[in-house]
Structures are given as structure tokens and as C-alpha cells.
Amino acid sequence: MSQFSDHSFANEKALIRVDFNVPLNDKFEITDDTRIRGAVPTIQKILKDGGSVILMSHLGRPKDGPTDKYSLKHLVPHLQELLETQVEFANDCIGDEAVQKAAALKPGQVLLLENLRFYKEEEKGDKAFAQKLAKLGDVYVNDAFGTAHRAHASTAVIAQFFTKDKRMFGLLMENEINSAEKVLHQSQKPFTAIIGGAKVSDKILIIENLLERATDIIIGGGMAYTFLKALGGNIGKSLCEDDRLDTARELCKKAEEKGVRLHLPSDSIIADKFAADANDSSAPSNAIPDGWMGLDIGENACEQFTNVIHRSKTILWNGPMGVFEMVKFQRGTRGIARAVAEATAKGAFSLVGGGDSVAAVNQFGYADQVSYVSTGGGALLEYFEGKELPGIAAIKA
Ligand code: AMP
């Protein structure tokens, strides 16, 4: 593979796989452009070098071929604003129009291709389809960390059609990988992983892998109650995966054997129903009254977790501490976001990743006070599970 920053793109057509899978409202306005902005430095470096750019992405999950709803043409006006240049659009990602428009590109020009997932071949990782895409550019740049865990035509299969010096990661992808590596393989200790969210079953592999590396693992959110029940607590009608009680016990045992401190919330904010207008109270997390459920970590737990976070040098945060979408149950997640920001200000390296924790740091205004906010949800999770991501492996091969 080639190093993006060292490569001169002068007179080259760079085919960039970006992740422009952004949320749109019913007027096709972009409601969060983080992913598009994330790719801008990569695009600008290529244009500045005197190269041209062909952008390809998926948007949403179209089922039966082209539909207006999932057309990438809706992104053109905003992309033009961000890049401060005109953006051409091809109504099909392969075929005559795409070939002609790509061939006609002059240095400094940008072409956006229509949604890759209008072809089933994309997700199937079809080789012939990947080859057609590959022919559009001289050099392949993968800047789509959000889809790096998929072995799709445009994210992985396509790389084989470019020689090693003509395939590389973009700047966003490089940042993502460097940040993840800093946490996973070069962490300064103490290293605290904060894992939250709804389900234990989604997070077993990441916890197992982190048990090899972290000094402290904080478990919050709905998944904490399966652990609390497994340890003999009364959790009322809190979220619980009864088929994972043994797993939870095993994870606790492994943590003890490895000397990793596992922190569960000492108390909880409890509710009599899962609703924004529920009656709320607080209780020890292992003595929640029948008919009540834990929907956030309590005040003591927040303080307990904050102390652990404050003495950490490396922090990974994936998943909220409670139902932060509801005002009554967002104090815990907000408190943890603040603690991560404070630890960062004192010199810790903090990485926040996974859809909901990213939404939380954005919502509470801490996104620019942590070291890195990842654009990858599933991809980041798989990276921390210790898996090799096809999008990364294909470039390095
Ligand atoms: P995940 O996608 O697994 O990271 O889970 C995120 C979701 O978990 C968010 O929508 C939260 O509202 C939800 N969640 C967090 N804490 C709880 C809880 N104590 N009970 C039920 N749901 C929760």
C-alpha cells in the first residue's frame, strides 16, 4: 500500500470510497453531515495536488434497485458548499455515463457516482462489478471506515485491481486506524473501557478482548442488569438477557483472574415504566423493587465511574449509561461524557465510538473535548473485538 500523504495525485483520477450514508429528512435535507465533512480533507488534498476525484458511496438500504429516496444526488448541493467547487453527478455508478463523466474529469474537478447499493453486486462483493468501478479511476482511496467491516465490492474486492502503489487509505481512515491502534495496542495505563448500551450479547466479544488489555472496565446501560442479576441482585423488571447470565458470570470470573477491575453501577435511577413521563426514583442497582426498572446509573455510580475515569490515561467509550434519549434518564450519560472530557483535558487519550455514544457526546456538547470521535459504529466494534476488517486487509494485502 501507498501512504496517502506522500502520494502526489497530480493528473490522476482518484476513485474514493467514502461513507456518505448520512441521515436525510423527508425534504431530503441532511440532518447530520459529520460523515461528509469527515471526507473533505482527503478530497481537498487530492484536488490541491492537481488530481481529480470520483466519489462513490452507499446511502441507506435500497432493496430493489434505484429509488429517488436513496439517490445520492440529494447530497450534491451540500457537497458543493463544503468543497466550494462544482460537483458533477453520474446517475449510475457504472455504465456509459459514469465512464464518460469520469474520463472527462480535469484536474481539480469532482464527480459523485449514484448509490452503489442500487446494484445487489455491491453487497455481494461481486468481482466483475468491482472491476467496472475500478476502471473509472487511476488510484483507489478507501476513506470509508464506517463500512470497513464489510467485504463489499467497493470497500474490499476492488482493491485487487490496483497495484500496491495505487491503493491506500484516505486521511479519515488513517486517523480512525491510528486512534484505534493507540487504544488497542499502544495504550498507556490505566486504560479504562466504558461499555454501555442495551444488550450484553452485542458486547461479549469486545469485553472479552478488552479483558486482555484494559485495567478497568466500566459496565453501564441496560446491559449492566444482566451482570447484576448474575451476581445475585434483584433487578426488578430491568432489561435482562436471561440466556446470558452464565456468560456474565464467566466474564466476571475472567476479569478477576486477569486482575481487571470490573465496575458495575452501585445505584440506579429507576422508573415504573419505559417512558419519558414515568415516575422515577433511585435504588441500589442490586435491590430494585419489583415492578421497577433501572433506566440510568444513579448519582453514586456516576461519582464512582467518574473517579475511575479521572485516573485513566487511556479511555474507550462505547454505549450510553442509560436511556439518554429521555431527559429524566440522561444524567448518567451526560456525567460520563463530562468525566471523559475532564480526563482528556488532564492528558488522557479518549476515543468515543459506536452510534449512541457519539450521539451522546454531540448532544451534550463534548465532542470537541475528547481526543477522537469515531465515524465507525459496527466497524469500530469489530476492530475492538480483535477482528481483521476486510476494508483494511484489502488495502494492506
Ligand atoms: P446499543 O445500541 O446496544 O449501544 O444500545 C443503545 C440503547 O440502549 C439506547 O437507545 C439506550 O436508550 C438504551 N439503553 C441504555 N440504558 C438502558 C437501560 N437501562 N434500559 C433500557 N435501555 C437502555
XYZ file of N, CA and C and ligand atoms in Angstrom, residues 196-200 202-203 220-225 238-239 269 274 293-297 318-326 329 333 354-357, ligand 1:
134
model
N -21.427 0.447 27.432
C -22.826 0.584 27.819
C -23.740 0.139 26.694
N -24.984 0.600 26.746
C -25.932 0.212 25.704
C -26.878 -0.846 26.209
N -27.663 -1.371 25.292
C -28.779 -2.201 25.699
C -28.396 -3.652 26.014
N -27.635 -4.275 25.098
C -27.526 -5.724 25.194
C -26.131 -6.254 25.479
N -26.052 -7.196 26.399
C -24.793 -7.879 26.687
C -24.353 -8.678 25.464
N -24.485 -8.207 22.403
C -23.750 -7.458 21.369
C -22.327 -7.156 21.781
N -22.057 -7.211 23.091
C -20.776 -6.687 23.568
C -19.865 -7.741 24.197
N -22.164 -0.067 32.080
C -23.371 0.685 32.405
C -24.457 0.379 31.396
N -25.531 1.175 31.421
C -26.614 0.960 30.464
C -27.435 -0.271 30.817
N -28.320 -0.643 29.904
C -29.209 -1.775 30.140
C -28.460 -3.067 30.383
N -27.291 -3.203 29.741
C -26.563 -4.476 29.849
C -26.033 -4.752 31.266
N -25.903 -3.697 32.075
C -25.380 -3.889 33.432
C -26.291 -4.806 34.253
N -27.609 -4.781 33.954
C -28.551 -5.519 34.818
C -28.441 -7.035 34.663
N -35.948 -4.622 35.145
C -34.907 -4.042 34.282
C -34.624 -4.976 33.116
N -34.044 -4.384 32.068
C -33.628 -5.170 30.906
C -32.723 -6.315 31.376
N -31.063 5.014 38.636
C -32.309 5.769 38.573
C -33.344 4.784 38.032
N -41.188 2.153 30.940
C -40.195 2.626 29.977
C -40.820 3.773 29.195
N -37.803 -0.555 36.998
C -36.666 -0.913 36.127
C -35.595 0.180 36.178
N -34.341 -0.248 36.060
C -33.235 0.711 36.047
C -33.082 1.288 34.653
N -33.177 2.635 34.563
C -33.043 3.257 33.237
C -31.842 4.195 33.142
N -31.115 4.356 34.239
C -29.898 5.165 34.190
C -29.034 4.773 35.393
N -27.753 5.102 35.327
C -26.930 4.891 36.517
C -27.286 5.979 37.535
N -17.886 3.178 24.531
C -18.842 2.654 23.564
C -20.159 2.315 24.271
N -21.175 3.091 23.995
C -22.515 2.796 24.518
C -22.927 3.681 25.683
N -24.175 4.160 25.686
C -24.653 5.071 26.733
C -24.884 4.370 28.075
N -24.915 5.170 29.133
C -25.080 4.655 30.503
C -26.555 4.456 30.872
N -27.445 5.043 30.067
C -28.871 4.918 30.353
C -29.674 5.310 29.131
N -30.966 5.451 29.317
C -31.838 5.813 28.195
C -31.737 7.337 28.011
N -30.605 7.749 27.404
C -30.290 9.191 27.353
C -31.207 9.948 26.405
N -31.984 9.221 25.603
C -32.930 9.888 24.706
C -34.053 10.542 25.528
N -34.263 10.072 26.750
C -35.303 10.652 27.613
C -34.639 11.530 28.675
N -33.595 10.389 32.145
C -32.625 9.299 32.295
C -31.317 9.570 31.549
N -25.316 9.475 31.513
C -24.538 9.537 30.266
C -23.870 10.902 30.140
N -19.162 4.227 18.288
C -20.421 3.498 18.394
C -21.536 4.515 18.395
N -22.486 4.324 17.496
C -23.541 5.290 17.207
C -24.064 6.085 18.390
N -24.497 5.405 19.454
C -25.185 6.115 20.524
C -24.272 6.928 21.422
N -23.059 6.465 21.651
C -22.165 7.277 22.488
C -21.710 8.514 21.716
P -26.733 -0.133 21.934
O -27.276 0.105 20.557
O -26.666 -1.550 22.341
O -25.446 0.632 22.182
O -27.819 0.474 22.929
C -28.188 1.812 22.924
C -29.557 1.935 23.505
O -29.574 1.375 24.796
C -30.030 3.362 23.649
O -31.092 3.583 22.765
C -30.470 3.459 25.094
O -31.705 4.103 25.252
C -30.590 2.007 25.517
N -30.408 1.840 26.962
C -29.400 2.318 27.711
N -29.600 2.017 29.002
C -30.752 1.330 29.093
C -31.476 0.748 30.161
N -31.038 0.829 31.417
N -32.630 0.105 29.868
C -33.072 0.030 28.608
N -32.430 0.554 27.557
C -31.274 1.199 27.780
